[in-house]
Coordinates of C-alpha atoms and ligand atoms in Angstrom, one line a residue:
X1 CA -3.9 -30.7 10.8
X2 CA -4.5 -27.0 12.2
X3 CA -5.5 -25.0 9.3
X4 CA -2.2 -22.2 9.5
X5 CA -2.1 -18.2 8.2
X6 CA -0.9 -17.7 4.8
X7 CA 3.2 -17.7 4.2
X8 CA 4.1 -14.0 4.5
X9 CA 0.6 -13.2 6.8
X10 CA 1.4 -12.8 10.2
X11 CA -0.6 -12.2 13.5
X12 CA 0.4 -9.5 16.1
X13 CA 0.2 -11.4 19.6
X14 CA -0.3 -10.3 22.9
X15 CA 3.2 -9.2 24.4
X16 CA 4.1 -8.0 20.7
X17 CA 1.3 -5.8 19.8
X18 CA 2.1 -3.1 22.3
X19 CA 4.7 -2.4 20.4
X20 CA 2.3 -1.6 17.5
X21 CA 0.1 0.5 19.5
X22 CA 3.2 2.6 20.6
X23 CA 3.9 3.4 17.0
X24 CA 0.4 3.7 15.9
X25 CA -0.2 6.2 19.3
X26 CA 3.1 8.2 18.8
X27 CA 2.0 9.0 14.7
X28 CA -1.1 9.7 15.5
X29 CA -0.4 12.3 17.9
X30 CA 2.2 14.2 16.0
X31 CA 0.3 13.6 12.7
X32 CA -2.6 15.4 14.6
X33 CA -0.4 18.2 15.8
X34 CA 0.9 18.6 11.9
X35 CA -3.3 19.1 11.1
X36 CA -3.8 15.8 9.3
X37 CA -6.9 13.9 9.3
X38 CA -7.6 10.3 9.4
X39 CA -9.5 8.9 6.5
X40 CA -10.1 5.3 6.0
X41 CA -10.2 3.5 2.9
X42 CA -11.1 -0.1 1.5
X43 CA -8.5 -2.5 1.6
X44 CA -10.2 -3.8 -2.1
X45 CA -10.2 -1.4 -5.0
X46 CA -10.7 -2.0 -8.9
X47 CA -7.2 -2.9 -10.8
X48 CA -7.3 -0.5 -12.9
X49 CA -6.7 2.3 -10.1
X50 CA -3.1 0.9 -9.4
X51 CA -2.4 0.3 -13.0
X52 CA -3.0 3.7 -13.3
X53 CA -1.1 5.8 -10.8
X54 CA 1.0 3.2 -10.1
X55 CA 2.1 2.4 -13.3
X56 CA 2.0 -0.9 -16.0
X57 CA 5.8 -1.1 -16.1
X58 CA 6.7 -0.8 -12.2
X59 CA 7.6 -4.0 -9.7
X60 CA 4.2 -3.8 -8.3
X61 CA 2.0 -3.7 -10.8
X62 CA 4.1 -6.4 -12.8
X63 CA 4.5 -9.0 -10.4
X64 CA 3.4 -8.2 -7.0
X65 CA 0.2 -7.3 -6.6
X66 CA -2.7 -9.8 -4.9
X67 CA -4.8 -8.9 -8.4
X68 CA -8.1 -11.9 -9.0
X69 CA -12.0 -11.6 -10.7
X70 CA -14.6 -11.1 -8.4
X71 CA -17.5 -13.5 -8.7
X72 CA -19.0 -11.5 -11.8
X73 CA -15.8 -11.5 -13.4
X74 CA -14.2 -7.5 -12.9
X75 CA -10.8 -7.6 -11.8
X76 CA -10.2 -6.4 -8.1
X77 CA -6.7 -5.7 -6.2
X78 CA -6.0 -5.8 -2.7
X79 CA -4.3 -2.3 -2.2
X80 CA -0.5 -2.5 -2.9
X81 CA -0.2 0.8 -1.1
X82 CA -2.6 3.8 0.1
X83 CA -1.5 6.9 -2.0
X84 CA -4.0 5.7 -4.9
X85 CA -6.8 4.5 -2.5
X86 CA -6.7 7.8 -1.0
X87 CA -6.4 10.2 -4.3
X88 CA -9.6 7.8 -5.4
X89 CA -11.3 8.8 -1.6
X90 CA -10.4 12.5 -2.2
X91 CA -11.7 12.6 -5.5
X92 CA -14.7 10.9 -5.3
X93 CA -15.9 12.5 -2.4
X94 CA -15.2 16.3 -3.7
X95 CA -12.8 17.0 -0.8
X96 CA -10.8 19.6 -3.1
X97 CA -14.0 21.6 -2.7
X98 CA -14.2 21.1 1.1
X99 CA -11.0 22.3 1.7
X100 CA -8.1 23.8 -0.7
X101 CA -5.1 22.1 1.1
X102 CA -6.0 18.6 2.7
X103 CA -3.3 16.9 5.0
X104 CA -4.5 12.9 5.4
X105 CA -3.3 10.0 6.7
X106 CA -4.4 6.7 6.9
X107 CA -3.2 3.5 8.7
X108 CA -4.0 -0.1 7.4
X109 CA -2.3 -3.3 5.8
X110 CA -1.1 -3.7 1.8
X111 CA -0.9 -6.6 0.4
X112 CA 2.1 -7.3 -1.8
X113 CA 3.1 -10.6 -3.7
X114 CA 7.0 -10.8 -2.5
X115 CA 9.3 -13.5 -1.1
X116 CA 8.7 -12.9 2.7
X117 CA 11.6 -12.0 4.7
X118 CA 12.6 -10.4 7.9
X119 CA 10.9 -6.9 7.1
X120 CA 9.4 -8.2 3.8
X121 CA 5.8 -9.8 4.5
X122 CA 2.9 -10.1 2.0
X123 CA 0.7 -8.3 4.3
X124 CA 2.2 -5.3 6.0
X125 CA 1.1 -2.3 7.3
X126 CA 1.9 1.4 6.8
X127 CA 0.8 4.8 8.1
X128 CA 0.3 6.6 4.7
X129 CA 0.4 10.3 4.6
X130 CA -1.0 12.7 1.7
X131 CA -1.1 16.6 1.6
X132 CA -3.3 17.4 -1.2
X133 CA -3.5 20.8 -3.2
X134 CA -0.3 22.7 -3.0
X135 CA 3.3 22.6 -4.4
X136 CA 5.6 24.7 -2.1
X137 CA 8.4 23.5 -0.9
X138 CA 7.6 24.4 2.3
X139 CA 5.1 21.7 2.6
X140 CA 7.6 19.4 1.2
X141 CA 10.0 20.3 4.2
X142 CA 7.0 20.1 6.6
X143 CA 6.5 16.5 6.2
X144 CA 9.8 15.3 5.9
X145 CA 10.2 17.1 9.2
X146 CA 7.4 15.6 10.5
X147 CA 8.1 12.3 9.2
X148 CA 12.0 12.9 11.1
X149 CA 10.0 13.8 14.3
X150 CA 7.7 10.7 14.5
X151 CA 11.5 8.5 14.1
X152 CA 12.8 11.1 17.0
X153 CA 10.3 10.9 19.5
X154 CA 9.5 6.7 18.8
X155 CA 13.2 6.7 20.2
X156 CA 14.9 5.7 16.7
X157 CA 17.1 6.7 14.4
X158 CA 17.6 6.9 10.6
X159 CA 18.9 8.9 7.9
X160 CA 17.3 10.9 5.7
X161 CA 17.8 10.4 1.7
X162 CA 16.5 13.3 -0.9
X163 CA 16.4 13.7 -4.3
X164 CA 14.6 15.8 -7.1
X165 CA 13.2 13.4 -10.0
X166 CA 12.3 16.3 -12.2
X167 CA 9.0 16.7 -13.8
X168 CA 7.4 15.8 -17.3
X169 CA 9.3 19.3 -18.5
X170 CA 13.0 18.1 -17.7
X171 CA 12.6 14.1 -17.1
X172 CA 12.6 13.3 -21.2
X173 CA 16.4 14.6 -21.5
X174 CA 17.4 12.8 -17.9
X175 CA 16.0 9.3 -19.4
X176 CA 17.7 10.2 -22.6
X177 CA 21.1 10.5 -21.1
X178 CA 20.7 7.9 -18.7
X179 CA 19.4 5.5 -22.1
X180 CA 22.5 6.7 -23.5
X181 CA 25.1 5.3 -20.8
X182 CA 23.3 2.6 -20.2
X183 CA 22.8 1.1 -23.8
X184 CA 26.1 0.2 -24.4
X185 CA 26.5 -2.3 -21.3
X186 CA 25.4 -5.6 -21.7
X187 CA 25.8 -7.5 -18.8
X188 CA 23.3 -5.9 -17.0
X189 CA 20.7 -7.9 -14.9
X190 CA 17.8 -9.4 -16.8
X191 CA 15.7 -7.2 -14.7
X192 CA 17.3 -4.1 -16.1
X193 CA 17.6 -5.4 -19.4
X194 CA 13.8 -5.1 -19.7
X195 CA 14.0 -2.3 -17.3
X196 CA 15.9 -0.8 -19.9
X197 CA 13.1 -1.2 -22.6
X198 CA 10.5 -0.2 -21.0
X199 CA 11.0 2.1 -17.9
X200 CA 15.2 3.0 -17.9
X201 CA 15.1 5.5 -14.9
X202 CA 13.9 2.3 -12.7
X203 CA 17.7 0.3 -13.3
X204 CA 18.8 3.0 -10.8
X205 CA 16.7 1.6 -7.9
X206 CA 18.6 -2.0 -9.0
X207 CA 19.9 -4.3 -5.9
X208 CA 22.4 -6.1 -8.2
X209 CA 26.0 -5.4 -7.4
X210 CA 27.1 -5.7 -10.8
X211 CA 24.7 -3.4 -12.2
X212 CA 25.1 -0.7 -9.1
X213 CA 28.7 -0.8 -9.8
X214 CA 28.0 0.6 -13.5
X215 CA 25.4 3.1 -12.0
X216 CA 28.0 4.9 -10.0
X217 CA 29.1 6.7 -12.7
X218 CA 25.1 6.9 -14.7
X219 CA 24.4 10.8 -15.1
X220 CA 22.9 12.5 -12.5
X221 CA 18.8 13.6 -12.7
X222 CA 20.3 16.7 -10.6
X223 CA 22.4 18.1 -13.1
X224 CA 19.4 17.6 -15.6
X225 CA 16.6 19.6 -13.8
X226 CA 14.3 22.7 -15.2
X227 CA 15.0 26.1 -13.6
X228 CA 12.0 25.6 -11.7
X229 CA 12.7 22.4 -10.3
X230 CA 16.0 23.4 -9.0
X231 CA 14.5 26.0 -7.7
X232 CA 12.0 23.9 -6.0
X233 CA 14.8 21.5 -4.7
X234 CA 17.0 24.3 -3.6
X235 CA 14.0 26.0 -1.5
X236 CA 13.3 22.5 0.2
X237 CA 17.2 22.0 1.3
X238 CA 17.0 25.5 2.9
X239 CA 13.6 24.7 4.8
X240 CA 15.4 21.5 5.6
X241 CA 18.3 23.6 7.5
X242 CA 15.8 25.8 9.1
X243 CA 14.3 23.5 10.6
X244 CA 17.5 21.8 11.5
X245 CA 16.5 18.1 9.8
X246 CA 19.5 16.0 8.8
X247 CA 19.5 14.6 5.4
X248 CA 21.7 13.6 2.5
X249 CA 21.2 14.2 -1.2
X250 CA 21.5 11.3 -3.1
X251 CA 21.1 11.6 -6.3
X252 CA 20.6 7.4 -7.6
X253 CA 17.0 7.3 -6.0
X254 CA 14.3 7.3 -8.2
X255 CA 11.7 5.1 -6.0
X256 CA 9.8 1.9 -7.0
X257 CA 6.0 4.0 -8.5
X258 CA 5.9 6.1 -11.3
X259 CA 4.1 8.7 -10.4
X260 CA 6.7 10.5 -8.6
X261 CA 8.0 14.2 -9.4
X262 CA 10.3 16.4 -8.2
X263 CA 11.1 15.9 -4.1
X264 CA 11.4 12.3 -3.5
X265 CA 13.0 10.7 -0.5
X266 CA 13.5 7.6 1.8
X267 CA 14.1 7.1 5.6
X268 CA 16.7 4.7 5.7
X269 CA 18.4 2.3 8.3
X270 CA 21.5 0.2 9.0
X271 CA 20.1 -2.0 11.0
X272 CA 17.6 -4.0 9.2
X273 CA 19.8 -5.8 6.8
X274 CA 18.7 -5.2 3.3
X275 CA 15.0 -4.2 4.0
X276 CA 16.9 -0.8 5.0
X277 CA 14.0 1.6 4.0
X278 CA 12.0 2.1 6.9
X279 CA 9.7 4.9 5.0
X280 CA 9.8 6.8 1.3
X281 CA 7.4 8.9 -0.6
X282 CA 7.6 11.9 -2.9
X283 CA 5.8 14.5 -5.0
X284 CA 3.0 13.3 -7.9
X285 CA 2.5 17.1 -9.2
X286 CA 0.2 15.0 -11.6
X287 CA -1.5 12.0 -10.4
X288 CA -4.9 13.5 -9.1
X289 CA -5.2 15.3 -12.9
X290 CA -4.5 11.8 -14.2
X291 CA -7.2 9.7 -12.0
X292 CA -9.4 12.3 -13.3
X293 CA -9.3 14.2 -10.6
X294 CA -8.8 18.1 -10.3
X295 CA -5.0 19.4 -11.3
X296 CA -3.7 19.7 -7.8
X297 CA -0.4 18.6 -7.0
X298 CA 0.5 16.3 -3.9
X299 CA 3.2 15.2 -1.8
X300 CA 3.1 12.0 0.5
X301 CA 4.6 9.3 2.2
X302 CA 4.2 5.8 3.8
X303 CA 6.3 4.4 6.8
X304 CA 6.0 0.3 7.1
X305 CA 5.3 -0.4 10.3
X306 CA 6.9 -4.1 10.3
X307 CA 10.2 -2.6 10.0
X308 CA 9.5 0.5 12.7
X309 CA 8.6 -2.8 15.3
X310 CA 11.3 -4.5 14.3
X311 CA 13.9 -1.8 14.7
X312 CA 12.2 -1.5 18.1
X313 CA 12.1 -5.0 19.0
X314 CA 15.7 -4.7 18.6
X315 CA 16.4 -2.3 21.4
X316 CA 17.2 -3.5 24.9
X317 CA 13.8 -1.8 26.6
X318 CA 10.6 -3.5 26.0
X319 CA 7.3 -1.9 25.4
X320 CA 4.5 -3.6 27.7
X321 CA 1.3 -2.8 28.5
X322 CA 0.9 -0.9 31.4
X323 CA 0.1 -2.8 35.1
X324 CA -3.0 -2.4 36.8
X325 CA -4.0 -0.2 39.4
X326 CA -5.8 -2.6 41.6
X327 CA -5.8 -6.2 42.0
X328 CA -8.5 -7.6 44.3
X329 CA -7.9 -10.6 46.1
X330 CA -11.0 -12.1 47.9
X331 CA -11.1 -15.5 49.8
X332 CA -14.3 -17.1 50.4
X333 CA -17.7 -16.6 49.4
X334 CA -19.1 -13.9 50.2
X335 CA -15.8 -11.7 49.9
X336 CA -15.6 -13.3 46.4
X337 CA -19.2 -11.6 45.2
X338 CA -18.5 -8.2 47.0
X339 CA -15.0 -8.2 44.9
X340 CA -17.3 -9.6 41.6
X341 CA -19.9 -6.5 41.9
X342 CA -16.6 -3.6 43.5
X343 CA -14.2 -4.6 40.9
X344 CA -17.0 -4.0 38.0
X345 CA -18.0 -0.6 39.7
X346 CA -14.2 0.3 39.6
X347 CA -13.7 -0.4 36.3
X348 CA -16.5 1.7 35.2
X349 CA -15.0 4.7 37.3
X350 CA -11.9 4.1 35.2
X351 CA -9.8 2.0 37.2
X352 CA -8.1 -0.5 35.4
X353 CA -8.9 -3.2 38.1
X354 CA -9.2 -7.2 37.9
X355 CA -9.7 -10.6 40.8
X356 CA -9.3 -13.6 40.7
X357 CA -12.6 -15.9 39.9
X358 CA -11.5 -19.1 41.7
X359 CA -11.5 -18.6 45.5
X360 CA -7.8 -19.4 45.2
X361 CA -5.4 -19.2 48.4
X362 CA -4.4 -15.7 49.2
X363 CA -0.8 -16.6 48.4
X364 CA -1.6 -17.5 45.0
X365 CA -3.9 -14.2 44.2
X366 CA -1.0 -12.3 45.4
X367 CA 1.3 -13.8 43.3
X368 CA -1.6 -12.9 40.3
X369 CA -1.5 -9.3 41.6
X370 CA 2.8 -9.6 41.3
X371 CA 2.4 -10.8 38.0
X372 CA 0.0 -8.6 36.8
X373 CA 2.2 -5.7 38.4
X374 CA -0.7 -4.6 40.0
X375 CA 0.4 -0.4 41.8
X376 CA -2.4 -2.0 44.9
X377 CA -3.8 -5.2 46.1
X378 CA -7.6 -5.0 48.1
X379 CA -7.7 -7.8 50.3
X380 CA -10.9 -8.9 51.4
X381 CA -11.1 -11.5 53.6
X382 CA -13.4 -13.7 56.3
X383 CA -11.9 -11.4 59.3
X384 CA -11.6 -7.9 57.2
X385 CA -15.9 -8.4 56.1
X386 CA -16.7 -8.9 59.5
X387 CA -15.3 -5.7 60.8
X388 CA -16.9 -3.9 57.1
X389 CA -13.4 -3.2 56.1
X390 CA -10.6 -4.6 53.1
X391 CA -6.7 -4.5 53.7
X392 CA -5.4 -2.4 50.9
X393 CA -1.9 -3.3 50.2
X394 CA 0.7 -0.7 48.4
X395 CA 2.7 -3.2 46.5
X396 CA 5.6 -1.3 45.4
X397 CA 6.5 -0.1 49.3
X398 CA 4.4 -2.7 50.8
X399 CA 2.4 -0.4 53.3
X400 CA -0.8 -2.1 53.9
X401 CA -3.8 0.2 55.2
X402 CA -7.4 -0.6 56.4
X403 CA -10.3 0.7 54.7
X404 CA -14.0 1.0 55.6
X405 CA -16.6 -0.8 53.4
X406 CA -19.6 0.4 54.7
X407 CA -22.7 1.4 52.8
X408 CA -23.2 0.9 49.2
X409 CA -20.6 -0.4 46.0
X410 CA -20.7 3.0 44.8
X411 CA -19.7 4.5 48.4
X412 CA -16.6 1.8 48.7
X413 CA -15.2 2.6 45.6
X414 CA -14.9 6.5 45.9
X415 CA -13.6 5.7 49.5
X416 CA -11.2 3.4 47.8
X417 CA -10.4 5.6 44.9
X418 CA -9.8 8.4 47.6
X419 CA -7.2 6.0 49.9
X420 CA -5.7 5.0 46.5
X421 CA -4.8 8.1 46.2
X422 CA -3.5 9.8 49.4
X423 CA -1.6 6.2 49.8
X424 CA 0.4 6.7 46.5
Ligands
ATP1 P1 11.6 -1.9 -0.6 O1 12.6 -1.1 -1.4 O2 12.0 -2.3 0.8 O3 10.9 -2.9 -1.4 P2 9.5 -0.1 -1.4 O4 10.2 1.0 -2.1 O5 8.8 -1.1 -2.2 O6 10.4 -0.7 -0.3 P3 7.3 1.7 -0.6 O7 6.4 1.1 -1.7 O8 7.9 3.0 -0.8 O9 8.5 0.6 -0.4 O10 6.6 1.6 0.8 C1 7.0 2.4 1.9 C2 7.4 1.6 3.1 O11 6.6 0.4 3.3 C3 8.8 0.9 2.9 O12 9.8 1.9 3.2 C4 8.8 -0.2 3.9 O13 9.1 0.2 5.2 C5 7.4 -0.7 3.8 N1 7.2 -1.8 3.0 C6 7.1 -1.9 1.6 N2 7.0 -3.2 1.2 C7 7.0 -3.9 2.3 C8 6.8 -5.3 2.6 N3 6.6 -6.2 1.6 N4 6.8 -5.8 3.9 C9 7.0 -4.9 4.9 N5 7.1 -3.6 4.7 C10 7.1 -3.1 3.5
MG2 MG1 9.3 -3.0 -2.8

């Protein structure tokens, strides 16, 4: 039997993969535009670098990460996520000293151990953002503008979700409330229960109805926060309104990693049943001090680009790759090895051109140059290589024009490039 991809792997065909590209292209661009570089990071790193940022008592480290001994025995991880690959990157290579403030981004599959589901694989693939080395709230409304831009101009749309967790100064008294309201119920979800023990802000971030219906009513982290982190969340809202991005407070999300402070928030959708984040990140004031790293604060997020297809996919228009410029159709011989060597000397000028290697009737290589939605078709036949000329065909009007092949490959190509052109 054919040996088959892993449950929860997946390939990106032909005919899908476009769709990728678009996505990939369109964050590039405006990630560029923002001043973020690209910096690319192994897919492998050593467990202990998600057990430490990531933190011992979270859903990922507890049960989903793709953790096994290399052949001398240390324990590696395939990256659940690229905020700790990239604080390790930063870190190691001394880019703090490079540069004060350092916008990255990087773009690459994680690996987690779920139950795979429309949205939900066990390899997926995010474009993972990180701005390294400042805390204003400016920066914070930057990139959740910028995050709301790359949704706008991919044609989508989804709400925005915001929320302040607080930081190490006014997070003890939130947990302790919360602990409080949340001792005294019982049938919570097992889940919770232990949630309860060991991490208690996590039960908020619960998908049991039960237990959200008691939540509704949990304390808020908002009316718990420092001076300074109200301050902090009050001067994002107002950047937020300047620079006109929708959003919605809501005060129940407290995100799935624990190294989260202050700003956190999630790009949500209705139309992805419940895989309905299509993006989330947050502040880690502290993570790079506590990966031994300098003490620079940080703000990032990571959009998974399953769901971004998928909400795509599910729009009427189609993204294809683009037709060719030229189709050659030769017939015989001779017009068959002039179209081999013209069609190679096009491409290298840039043309995206292609023939058909079989000698096939003419009606079948136009029907090739149709399919391939070719804007011209060069026909070079028995009758056009006597007289030193090709038919070129405009296939969208259906205008056919004669052009003269004398002289060299390189000389028919610009005279070709040059009736291409005037014959658009
Ligand atoms: P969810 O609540 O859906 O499990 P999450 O909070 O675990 O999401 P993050 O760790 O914040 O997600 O990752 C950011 C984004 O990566 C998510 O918003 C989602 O689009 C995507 N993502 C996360 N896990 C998966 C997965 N297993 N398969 C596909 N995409 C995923
Ligand atoms: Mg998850």
């Amino acid at each position: 039997m054919a040996v088959k991809a892993l449950k929860g792997f997946k390939d990106v065909v032909p005919g899908d993969v476009e769709t990728w590209q678009f996505i990939e292209g369109t964050a590039r661009d405006i990630m560029h535009r923002f001043g973020y570089a690209e910096i690319k990071t192994p897919i492998l790193e050593k467990t202990k670098l998600f057990k430490r940022s990531i933190g011992e008592t979270t859903d990922i480290v507890e049960k989903e990460m793709y953790t096994f001994p290399d052949r001398n025995g240390s324990s590696l991880t395939m990256r659940p996520e690229g905020t700790a690959s990239v604080l390790r990157a930063y870190i190691e290579n001394g880019l703090h000293q490079a540069k004060p403030v350092q916008k990255l981004y990087t773009i690459g599959p994680m690996f987690r151990h779920e139950r795979p589901q429309k949205g939900r694989l066990r390899q997926f693939h995010q474009i993972s953002v990180e701005v390294l080395g400042t805390d204003l709230p400016r920066v914070d409304a930057e990139l959740m503008g910028m995050a709301a831009l790359i949704i706008e101009e991919l044609g989508l749309s989804v709400s925005l979700e915001i929320n302040s967790l607080g930081c190490p100064a006014c997070r003890p008294a939130f947990n302790k409330a919360l602990l409080d309201y949340i001792s005294g119920i019982d049938d919570l979800c097992e889940d919770c229960l232990r949630r309860r023990e060991t991490n208690p802000l996590r039960v908020l971030d619960c998908k049991n109805d039960t237990c959200q219906s008691y939540y509704k009513d949990a304390p808020s982290i908002l009316d718990h926060l420092c001076l300074d982190c109200e301050d902090h969340f009050t001067a994002v809202t107002a950047d937020l309104d300047r620079l006109a991005v929708d959003y919605r407070v809501n005060h129940f999300m407290v995100r799935g990693l624990d190294y989260y402070t202050r700003t956190t928030f999630e790009l949500i959708t209705g139309d992805l049943g419940s895989q309905s984040a299509v993006g989330a990140g947050g502040r880690y004031d502290g993570l790079v001090k506590q990966l031994d790293g300098p003490d620079v604060p940080g703000i990032g997020f990571a959009m998974g680009m399953e769901r971004l297809a998928l909400l795509l996919e599910q729009k009427d228009e189609r993204i294809t790759a683009p037709g060719l410029d030229l189709f050659i159709a030769a017939l015989g011989g001779q017009a068959q090895d002039m179209a081999f060597e013209l069609c190679h000397e096009l491409r290298s000028s840039g043309l995206f051109a292609a023939l058909d290697y079989q000698d096939r009737s003419l009606k079948n290589q136009m029907k090739q140059a149709g399919r391939a939605q070719a804007d011209f078709t060069l026909i070079l036949g028995e009758d056009e290589l006597k007289n030193n000329t090709g038919l070129l065909r405009n296939m969208q009007t259906g205008d056919q024009y004669e052009v003269p092949l004398g002289g060299d490959v390189a000389e028919w190509a610009i005279r070709l490039l040059d009736r291409m052109e005037t014959c658009e």
